[in-house]
Amino acid sequence: MQIEHGGALDRAISRFGGTREDWIDLSTGINPEAFPLPSIASDVWNRLPDESLLASALDAARSYYGVADEAAITAAPGTQALIQIMPDLVERGEVAIVGPTYQEHQSTFEQAGWKVTLCDSVDAIPQSAKVAVVVNPNNPDGRIVAKDALLHLAETLRMRGGFLIVDEAFADPHPQTSIAAHCGGDGLIVLKSFGKFFGLAGLRLGFALTSPDIATRLTRRMGPWAVSGPALVIAKHAFTDKGALRVFTDRLTHRRGLLSAVFTKTGLKEIGGTDLFALVEHERAHALFEALCTRHVLVRKFAYAPHWLRFGLPLDENDAETFRQRTLIALDTIRS
């Protein structure tokens, strides 16, 4: 299956022209501000990451995500690396994916020979499913499934010899939605993306929170030194600098307010989202996408939902104002 992703700015430039500096890229759910980086000792670059460095980063992740002592954590070079392994953890069968959602889950299971059933809710998951995937909060609409429902589903799937995957890539600004504290049994795998909230997607770092047995299998599959030393140092710093985290989160909240204000001023209808992105409904969404690209604003469109556009966060007031002005012109263009 052909999957569209946000962040394809080079492709947009090749079609619509301009330079990277000309564009406002709102096509991803990645924080446009990077978390302040620590100083990194030269030997971290020069040596393979040792066990103590990995352990300290995982301890920091355990505290930050609120993971119980009986659960285990596996670090990976991005959650995509973990997603690729999920179909191999149990014998092939049927996987239910609650959607519409991030399409890499479906693609990965299909390529591994699983039967994929798409469901519009947790209640619609068939009894024949051995594995289920729930993105929570969901991408792109921000839908949230209650903890009790997820935990009940995880136990049901465990009894079938499978497990529940809860992808919490966008949960950092919404910790109340997370079920990380309930990890530890074989029926539940929680995936955490480091790069989205911390604005460091290029670092390629993610975590699986699960049972010790599954964590061991994941770690073995990825092999030694799966995560770089600099990534581990940066993660530990970000997870433990509480003062910087508070300020960083406040700026994220401010940015989200700037985005909603643009919708109010331009008349766009916001129908969902998280603190990292918003979903907008428009009867001519694909035409608006093209008109925005012509004015060097990149957003995310969906082939499966022709009335939807997803908007990421502007960096600051200047970006928000430029975005507002260009959006008004784009809207006028598609009305004429």
mmCIF file of C-alpha atoms in Angstrom:
data_model
loop_
_atom_site.group_PDB
_atom_site.id
_atom_site.type_symbol
_atom_site.label_atom_id
_atom_site.label_comp_id
_atom_site.label_asym_id
_atom_site.label_seq_id
_atom_site.Cartn_x
_atom_site.Cartn_y
_atom_site.Cartn_z
ATOM 1 C CA MET A 1 0.000 0.000 0.000
ATOM 2 C CA GLN A 2 1.159 3.543 -0.783
ATOM 3 C CA ILE A 3 1.421 5.555 2.415
ATOM 4 C CA GLU A 4 1.441 9.329 2.570
ATOM 5 C CA HIS A 5 3.429 10.957 5.356
ATOM 6 C CA GLY A 6 3.821 14.496 6.542
ATOM 7 C CA GLY A 7 7.194 16.165 6.327
ATOM 8 C CA ALA A 8 7.762 15.634 2.599
ATOM 9 C CA LEU A 9 8.917 19.224 2.138
ATOM 10 C CA ASP A 10 11.504 18.422 -0.548
ATOM 11 C CA ARG A 11 8.781 16.860 -2.690
ATOM 12 C CA ALA A 12 6.561 19.910 -2.232
ATOM 13 C CA ILE A 13 9.414 22.242 -3.184
ATOM 14 C CA SER A 14 10.140 20.246 -6.330
ATOM 15 C CA ARG A 15 6.512 20.670 -7.418
ATOM 16 C CA PHE A 16 5.598 24.138 -6.136
ATOM 17 C CA GLY A 17 8.980 25.846 -6.061
ATOM 18 C CA GLY A 18 10.659 28.061 -3.501
ATOM 19 C CA THR A 19 13.358 27.254 -0.979
ATOM 20 C CA ARG A 20 12.992 25.657 2.453
ATOM 21 C CA GLU A 21 13.144 29.133 3.988
ATOM 22 C CA ASP A 22 10.099 30.202 1.931
ATOM 23 C CA TRP A 23 7.873 27.475 3.299
ATOM 24 C CA ILE A 24 5.891 27.024 6.507
ATOM 25 C CA ASP A 25 5.813 23.267 7.103
ATOM 26 C CA LEU A 26 2.745 22.337 9.155
ATOM 27 C CA SER A 27 2.486 18.831 7.722
ATOM 28 C CA THR A 28 3.670 16.847 10.761
ATOM 29 C CA GLY A 29 2.699 16.413 14.395
ATOM 30 C CA ILE A 30 6.263 17.163 15.486
ATOM 31 C CA ASN A 31 6.905 20.049 17.855
ATOM 32 C CA PRO A 32 8.600 22.741 15.707
ATOM 33 C CA GLU A 33 10.848 23.659 18.652
ATOM 34 C CA ALA A 34 13.660 21.288 19.644
ATOM 35 C CA PHE A 35 14.235 20.669 23.343
ATOM 36 C CA PRO A 36 17.503 22.312 24.494
ATOM 37 C CA LEU A 37 20.383 19.890 24.018
ATOM 38 C CA PRO A 38 22.928 19.111 26.736
ATOM 39 C CA SER A 39 26.662 19.204 26.244
ATOM 40 C CA ILE A 40 27.831 15.759 25.107
ATOM 41 C CA ALA A 41 31.257 14.474 26.126
ATOM 42 C CA SER A 42 33.556 13.527 23.269
ATOM 43 C CA ASP A 43 33.850 9.910 24.419
ATOM 44 C CA VAL A 44 30.077 9.464 23.921
ATOM 45 C CA TRP A 45 30.710 10.041 20.212
ATOM 46 C CA ASN A 46 33.902 7.999 20.184
ATOM 47 C CA ARG A 47 32.722 4.849 21.998
ATOM 48 C CA LEU A 48 29.917 2.353 21.582
ATOM 49 C CA PRO A 49 27.128 3.031 24.105
ATOM 50 C CA ASP A 50 27.833 0.985 27.229
ATOM 51 C CA GLU A 51 25.323 -0.738 29.482
ATOM 52 C CA SER A 52 25.429 1.914 32.195
ATOM 53 C CA LEU A 53 24.530 4.647 29.695
ATOM 54 C CA LEU A 54 21.583 2.634 28.398
ATOM 55 C CA ALA A 55 20.446 1.772 31.929
ATOM 56 C CA SER A 56 20.518 5.398 33.067
ATOM 57 C CA ALA A 57 18.456 6.496 30.065
ATOM 58 C CA LEU A 58 15.922 3.712 30.651
ATOM 59 C CA ASP A 59 15.672 4.631 34.344
ATOM 60 C CA ALA A 60 14.944 8.215 33.348
ATOM 61 C CA ALA A 61 12.327 7.013 30.843
ATOM 62 C CA ARG A 62 10.712 4.827 33.526
ATOM 63 C CA SER A 63 10.320 7.815 35.829
ATOM 64 C CA TYR A 64 9.156 10.187 33.085
ATOM 65 C CA TYR A 65 6.517 7.816 31.689
ATOM 66 C CA GLY A 66 5.465 6.505 35.116
ATOM 67 C CA VAL A 67 6.269 2.868 34.367
ATOM 68 C CA ALA A 68 5.850 0.350 37.211
ATOM 69 C CA ASP A 69 8.863 -1.540 38.540
ATOM 70 C CA GLU A 70 7.565 -4.880 37.266
ATOM 71 C CA ALA A 71 7.404 -3.645 33.678
ATOM 72 C CA ALA A 72 10.332 -3.503 31.263
ATOM 73 C CA ILE A 73 11.416 -0.893 28.724
ATOM 74 C CA THR A 74 13.130 -1.417 25.394
ATOM 75 C CA ALA A 75 14.817 1.493 23.617
ATOM 76 C CA ALA A 76 14.803 1.522 19.836
ATOM 77 C CA PRO A 77 15.994 3.740 16.974
ATOM 78 C CA GLY A 78 12.485 5.167 16.545
ATOM 79 C CA THR A 79 9.075 3.618 17.145
ATOM 80 C CA GLN A 80 8.956 2.603 13.485
ATOM 81 C CA ALA A 81 11.691 0.049 14.217
ATOM 82 C CA LEU A 82 9.468 -1.418 16.939
ATOM 83 C CA ILE A 83 6.383 -1.404 14.712
ATOM 84 C CA GLN A 84 8.291 -3.509 12.171
ATOM 85 C CA ILE A 85 8.862 -6.236 14.780
ATOM 86 C CA MET A 86 5.322 -6.421 16.205
ATOM 87 C CA PRO A 87 3.941 -8.950 13.652
ATOM 88 C CA ASP A 88 6.733 -11.417 14.490
ATOM 89 C CA LEU A 89 6.069 -11.623 18.225
ATOM 90 C CA VAL A 90 3.295 -14.213 17.887
ATOM 91 C CA GLU A 91 2.125 -16.648 15.229
ATOM 92 C CA ARG A 92 0.311 -14.986 12.318
ATOM 93 C CA GLY A 93 -3.390 -14.435 12.631
ATOM 94 C CA GLU A 94 -5.831 -11.540 12.529
ATOM 95 C CA VAL A 95 -4.982 -8.054 13.734
ATOM 96 C CA ALA A 96 -7.651 -5.425 14.378
ATOM 97 C CA ILE A 97 -6.655 -1.791 13.898
ATOM 98 C CA VAL A 98 -8.913 0.934 15.242
ATOM 99 C CA GLY A 99 -8.934 3.667 12.640
ATOM 100 C CA PRO A 100 -8.620 5.609 10.564
ATOM 101 C CA THR A 101 -5.155 6.087 12.005
ATOM 102 C CA TYR A 102 -1.415 6.040 11.358
ATOM 103 C CA GLN A 103 -1.101 3.726 8.358
ATOM 104 C CA GLU A 104 2.278 2.142 9.107
ATOM 105 C CA HIS A 105 0.685 -0.312 11.525
ATOM 106 C CA GLN A 106 -1.598 -1.692 8.822
ATOM 107 C CA SER A 107 1.164 -1.776 6.221
ATOM 108 C CA THR A 108 3.573 -3.637 8.489
ATOM 109 C CA PHE A 109 1.094 -6.356 9.457
ATOM 110 C CA GLU A 110 -0.070 -6.780 5.864
ATOM 111 C CA GLN A 111 3.485 -7.210 4.623
ATOM 112 C CA ALA A 112 4.030 -9.862 7.299
ATOM 113 C CA GLY A 113 1.078 -11.868 6.001
ATOM 114 C CA TRP A 114 -1.481 -11.043 8.690
ATOM 115 C CA LYS A 115 -5.190 -10.612 8.050
ATOM 116 C CA VAL A 116 -5.929 -6.955 8.836
ATOM 117 C CA THR A 117 -9.386 -5.893 9.990
ATOM 118 C CA LEU A 118 -10.060 -2.166 10.228
ATOM 119 C CA CYS A 119 -12.495 -1.172 12.989
ATOM 120 C CA ASP A 120 -14.085 2.167 13.797
ATOM 121 C CA SER A 121 -14.054 1.549 17.558
ATOM 122 C CA VAL A 122 -12.712 -0.764 20.230
ATOM 123 C CA ASP A 123 -16.196 -2.282 20.584
ATOM 124 C CA ALA A 124 -16.076 -3.359 16.929
ATOM 125 C CA ILE A 125 -12.945 -5.516 17.333
ATOM 126 C CA PRO A 126 -13.897 -9.090 16.324
ATOM 127 C CA GLN A 127 -13.459 -12.078 18.609
ATOM 128 C CA SER A 128 -11.237 -13.645 15.960
ATOM 129 C CA ALA A 129 -8.537 -10.985 16.390
ATOM 130 C CA LYS A 130 -5.384 -12.070 18.206
ATOM 131 C CA VAL A 131 -3.710 -8.640 18.181
ATOM 132 C CA ALA A 132 -5.179 -5.133 18.189
ATOM 133 C CA VAL A 133 -3.698 -1.693 17.592
ATOM 134 C CA VAL A 134 -5.037 1.506 19.152
ATOM 135 C CA VAL A 135 -3.318 4.858 18.644
ATOM 136 C CA ASN A 136 -4.174 6.905 21.734
ATOM 137 C CA PRO A 137 -4.606 9.861 21.358
ATOM 138 C CA ASN A 138 -5.342 9.018 17.777
ATOM 139 C CA ASN A 139 -3.674 10.469 14.723
ATOM 140 C CA PRO A 140 -5.245 12.399 12.997
ATOM 141 C CA ASP A 141 -8.475 13.093 14.917
ATOM 142 C CA GLY A 142 -7.253 13.025 18.533
ATOM 143 C CA ARG A 143 -9.809 10.416 19.610
ATOM 144 C CA ILE A 144 -9.089 9.031 23.095
ATOM 145 C CA VAL A 145 -10.048 5.550 24.261
ATOM 146 C CA ALA A 146 -10.658 5.195 27.997
ATOM 147 C CA LYS A 147 -8.066 3.355 30.094
ATOM 148 C CA ASP A 148 -10.529 0.771 31.397
ATOM 149 C CA ALA A 149 -11.526 -0.211 27.873
ATOM 150 C CA LEU A 150 -7.901 -0.587 26.809
ATOM 151 C CA LEU A 151 -6.947 -2.653 29.857
ATOM 152 C CA HIS A 152 -9.943 -4.942 29.395
ATOM 153 C CA LEU A 153 -9.033 -5.405 25.734
ATOM 154 C CA ALA A 154 -5.391 -6.162 26.601
ATOM 155 C CA GLU A 155 -6.456 -8.908 29.016
ATOM 156 C CA THR A 156 -8.888 -10.357 26.469
ATOM 157 C CA LEU A 157 -6.176 -10.541 23.817
ATOM 158 C CA ARG A 158 -3.673 -12.027 26.267
ATOM 159 C CA MET A 159 -6.090 -14.870 26.936
ATOM 160 C CA ARG A 160 -6.212 -15.460 23.155
ATOM 161 C CA GLY A 161 -2.438 -15.711 23.047
ATOM 162 C CA GLY A 162 -1.968 -12.227 21.648
ATOM 163 C CA PHE A 163 -1.593 -8.664 22.850
ATOM 164 C CA LEU A 164 -2.721 -5.055 22.519
ATOM 165 C CA ILE A 165 -0.453 -2.412 20.999
ATOM 166 C CA VAL A 166 -1.211 1.090 22.277
ATOM 167 C CA ASP A 167 0.698 3.682 20.282
ATOM 168 C CA GLU A 168 1.063 6.730 22.532
ATOM 169 C CA ALA A 169 3.180 8.794 20.132
ATOM 170 C CA PHE A 170 1.153 11.926 20.937
ATOM 171 C CA ALA A 171 0.449 11.296 24.621
ATOM 172 C CA ASP A 172 3.290 13.303 26.172
ATOM 173 C CA PRO A 173 1.254 16.550 26.378
ATOM 174 C CA HIS A 174 -1.744 14.477 27.582
ATOM 175 C CA PRO A 175 -0.299 12.243 30.343
ATOM 176 C CA GLN A 176 -3.745 11.602 31.774
ATOM 177 C CA THR A 177 -4.524 9.450 28.711
ATOM 178 C CA SER A 178 -1.500 7.168 29.118
ATOM 179 C CA ILE A 179 -1.700 3.576 30.371
ATOM 180 C CA ALA A 180 2.076 3.328 30.828
ATOM 181 C CA ALA A 181 1.596 2.761 34.572
ATOM 182 C CA HIS A 182 -0.351 -0.432 33.802
ATOM 183 C CA CYS A 183 2.345 -2.090 31.690
ATOM 184 C CA GLY A 184 4.048 -5.263 32.869
ATOM 185 C CA GLY A 185 1.919 -8.124 31.540
ATOM 186 C CA ASP A 186 2.315 -9.986 28.248
ATOM 187 C CA GLY A 187 -0.982 -8.655 26.922
ATOM 188 C CA LEU A 188 0.074 -5.023 26.593
ATOM 189 C CA ILE A 189 2.727 -3.152 24.605
ATOM 190 C CA VAL A 190 2.816 0.641 24.827
ATOM 191 C CA LEU A 191 4.868 2.472 22.202
ATOM 192 C CA LYS A 192 6.387 5.871 23.024
ATOM 193 C CA SER A 193 7.862 8.290 20.497
ATOM 194 C CA PHE A 194 10.585 10.561 21.857
ATOM 195 C CA GLY A 195 10.920 12.842 18.839
ATOM 196 C CA LYS A 196 7.428 14.280 18.479
ATOM 197 C CA PHE A 197 6.927 16.094 21.776
ATOM 198 C CA PHE A 198 10.597 16.968 22.241
ATOM 199 C CA GLY A 199 10.922 18.202 18.652
ATOM 200 C CA LEU A 200 13.821 15.850 17.975
ATOM 201 C CA ALA A 201 12.426 13.454 15.376
ATOM 202 C CA GLY A 202 15.778 13.342 13.596
ATOM 203 C CA LEU A 203 17.271 11.676 16.657
ATOM 204 C CA ARG A 204 15.253 8.504 15.882
ATOM 205 C CA LEU A 205 14.386 7.270 19.355
ATOM 206 C CA GLY A 206 11.419 5.372 20.707
ATOM 207 C CA PHE A 207 10.496 3.037 23.553
ATOM 208 C CA ALA A 208 8.366 -0.046 24.097
ATOM 209 C CA LEU A 209 6.849 -0.435 27.572
ATOM 210 C CA THR A 210 5.801 -4.029 28.183
ATOM 211 C CA SER A 211 6.507 -7.268 30.029
ATOM 212 C CA PRO A 212 10.073 -8.414 30.723
ATOM 213 C CA ASP A 213 9.625 -11.359 28.331
ATOM 214 C CA ILE A 214 8.450 -9.265 25.383
ATOM 215 C CA ALA A 215 11.046 -6.580 26.097
ATOM 216 C CA THR A 216 13.801 -9.194 26.009
ATOM 217 C CA ARG A 217 12.572 -10.505 22.668
ATOM 218 C CA LEU A 218 12.415 -7.006 21.216
ATOM 219 C CA THR A 219 15.908 -6.205 22.442
ATOM 220 C CA ARG A 220 17.328 -9.393 20.946
ATOM 221 C CA ARG A 221 15.659 -8.718 17.607
ATOM 222 C CA MET A 222 17.252 -5.272 17.342
ATOM 223 C CA GLY A 223 20.693 -6.498 18.335
ATOM 224 C CA PRO A 224 23.397 -4.719 20.322
ATOM 225 C CA TRP A 225 23.840 -0.940 20.349
ATOM 226 C CA ALA A 226 20.457 -0.307 18.711
ATOM 227 C CA VAL A 227 20.349 3.252 20.076
ATOM 228 C CA SER A 228 23.273 5.643 19.780
ATOM 229 C CA GLY A 229 25.112 7.014 22.798
ATOM 230 C CA PRO A 230 24.277 10.654 21.982
ATOM 231 C CA ALA A 231 20.573 9.764 21.724
ATOM 232 C CA LEU A 232 20.670 8.145 25.168
ATOM 233 C CA VAL A 233 22.417 11.160 26.715
ATOM 234 C CA ILE A 234 19.900 13.558 25.160
ATOM 235 C CA ALA A 235 16.945 11.448 26.284
ATOM 236 C CA LYS A 236 18.142 11.245 29.880
ATOM 237 C CA HIS A 237 18.674 15.018 29.922
ATOM 238 C CA ALA A 238 15.219 15.742 28.477
ATOM 239 C CA PHE A 239 13.439 13.334 30.813
ATOM 240 C CA THR A 240 15.051 14.713 33.966
ATOM 241 C CA ASP A 241 15.308 18.492 33.453
ATOM 242 C CA LYS A 242 11.994 19.302 35.143
ATOM 243 C CA GLY A 243 12.371 23.071 35.001
ATOM 244 C CA ALA A 244 13.118 23.121 31.282
ATOM 245 C CA LEU A 245 10.257 20.666 30.715
ATOM 246 C CA ARG A 246 7.719 22.982 32.355
ATOM 247 C CA VAL A 247 8.795 25.961 30.254
ATOM 248 C CA PHE A 248 8.937 23.825 27.117
ATOM 249 C CA THR A 249 5.411 22.499 27.712
ATOM 250 C CA ASP A 250 4.072 26.005 28.298
ATOM 251 C CA ARG A 251 5.486 27.136 24.952
ATOM 252 C CA LEU A 252 3.858 24.157 23.253
ATOM 253 C CA THR A 253 0.495 25.095 24.762
ATOM 254 C CA HIS A 254 0.968 28.666 23.547
ATOM 255 C CA ARG A 255 1.720 27.446 20.024
ATOM 256 C CA ARG A 256 -1.421 25.320 20.010
ATOM 257 C CA GLY A 257 -3.406 28.405 20.940
ATOM 258 C CA LEU A 258 -1.855 30.304 18.027
ATOM 259 C CA LEU A 259 -2.970 27.544 15.660
ATOM 260 C CA SER A 260 -6.571 27.558 16.895
ATOM 261 C CA ALA A 261 -6.641 31.360 16.663
ATOM 262 C CA VAL A 262 -5.744 31.156 12.968
ATOM 263 C CA PHE A 263 -8.680 28.825 12.389
ATOM 264 C CA THR A 264 -11.004 31.228 14.169
ATOM 265 C CA LYS A 265 -9.775 34.166 12.080
ATOM 266 C CA THR A 266 -9.979 32.307 8.774
ATOM 267 C CA GLY A 267 -13.228 30.444 9.378
ATOM 268 C CA LEU A 268 -11.723 26.956 9.155
ATOM 269 C CA LYS A 269 -13.594 24.291 11.108
ATOM 270 C CA GLU A 270 -11.457 22.471 13.656
ATOM 271 C CA ILE A 271 -12.941 19.052 14.439
ATOM 272 C CA GLY A 272 -10.234 17.322 16.462
ATOM 273 C CA GLY A 273 -6.577 16.982 17.299
ATOM 274 C CA THR A 274 -4.088 17.019 20.168
ATOM 275 C CA ASP A 275 -1.698 19.599 21.577
ATOM 276 C CA LEU A 276 0.653 18.747 18.691
ATOM 277 C CA PHE A 277 -1.750 19.044 15.737
ATOM 278 C CA ALA A 278 -5.291 19.916 14.698
ATOM 279 C CA LEU A 279 -7.714 18.263 12.294
ATOM 280 C CA VAL A 280 -9.787 20.539 10.075
ATOM 281 C CA GLU A 281 -12.819 19.703 7.968
ATOM 282 C CA HIS A 282 -13.418 21.516 4.677
ATOM 283 C CA GLU A 283 -15.664 20.535 1.778
ATOM 284 C CA ARG A 284 -12.827 21.273 -0.675
ATOM 285 C CA ALA A 285 -9.935 20.121 1.466
ATOM 286 C CA HIS A 286 -7.775 18.837 -1.384
ATOM 287 C CA ALA A 287 -8.251 22.038 -3.361
ATOM 288 C CA LEU A 288 -7.288 24.003 -0.256
ATOM 289 C CA PHE A 289 -4.216 21.797 0.143
ATOM 290 C CA GLU A 290 -3.111 22.680 -3.390
ATOM 291 C CA ALA A 291 -3.833 26.380 -2.894
ATOM 292 C CA LEU A 292 -1.831 26.421 0.333
ATOM 293 C CA CYS A 293 1.085 24.658 -1.353
ATOM 294 C CA THR A 294 1.029 27.273 -4.097
ATOM 295 C CA ARG A 295 1.574 29.809 -1.310
ATOM 296 C CA HIS A 296 4.270 27.668 0.302
ATOM 297 C CA VAL A 297 2.305 26.312 3.243
ATOM 298 C CA LEU A 298 2.506 22.521 3.586
ATOM 299 C CA VAL A 299 -0.177 20.636 5.519
ATOM 300 C CA ARG A 300 -1.300 17.005 5.541
ATOM 301 C CA LYS A 301 -4.077 15.704 3.313
ATOM 302 C CA PHE A 302 -5.653 12.240 3.362
ATOM 303 C CA ALA A 303 -6.642 10.095 0.394
ATOM 304 C CA TYR A 304 -9.106 8.182 2.596
ATOM 305 C CA ALA A 305 -10.729 11.372 3.962
ATOM 306 C CA PRO A 306 -11.082 13.976 1.183
ATOM 307 C CA HIS A 307 -12.683 16.512 3.552
ATOM 308 C CA TRP A 308 -9.852 16.463 6.104
ATOM 309 C CA LEU A 309 -6.615 18.379 6.510
ATOM 310 C CA ARG A 310 -4.221 18.063 9.447
ATOM 311 C CA PHE A 311 -2.255 21.094 10.599
ATOM 312 C CA GLY A 312 0.864 21.020 12.763
ATOM 313 C CA LEU A 313 2.021 23.861 14.993
ATOM 314 C CA PRO A 314 3.485 27.201 13.899
ATOM 315 C CA LEU A 315 6.809 27.975 15.535
ATOM 316 C CA ASP A 316 5.877 31.463 16.752
ATOM 317 C CA GLU A 317 3.631 34.499 16.260
ATOM 318 C CA ASN A 318 5.356 35.472 13.016
ATOM 319 C CA ASP A 319 4.764 32.050 11.489
ATOM 320 C CA ALA A 320 1.155 32.072 12.696
ATOM 321 C CA GLU A 321 0.497 35.473 11.143
ATOM 322 C CA THR A 322 2.101 34.481 7.842
ATOM 323 C CA PHE A 323 0.089 31.287 7.890
ATOM 324 C CA ARG A 324 -3.115 33.259 8.525
ATOM 325 C CA GLN A 325 -2.473 35.631 5.636
ATOM 326 C CA ARG A 326 -1.603 32.873 3.188
ATOM 327 C CA THR A 327 -4.614 30.826 4.268
ATOM 328 C CA LEU A 328 -7.008 33.706 3.599
ATOM 329 C CA ILE A 329 -5.570 34.093 0.097
ATOM 330 C CA ALA A 330 -5.812 30.331 -0.508
ATOM 331 C CA LEU A 331 -9.431 30.286 0.637
ATOM 332 C CA ASP A 332 -10.292 33.176 -1.671
ATOM 333 C CA THR A 333 -8.641 31.324 -4.540
ATOM 334 C CA ILE A 334 -10.714 28.164 -4.196
ATOM 335 C CA ARG A 335 -13.928 30.171 -3.795
ATOM 336 C CA SER A 336 -13.439 32.044 -7.067
#
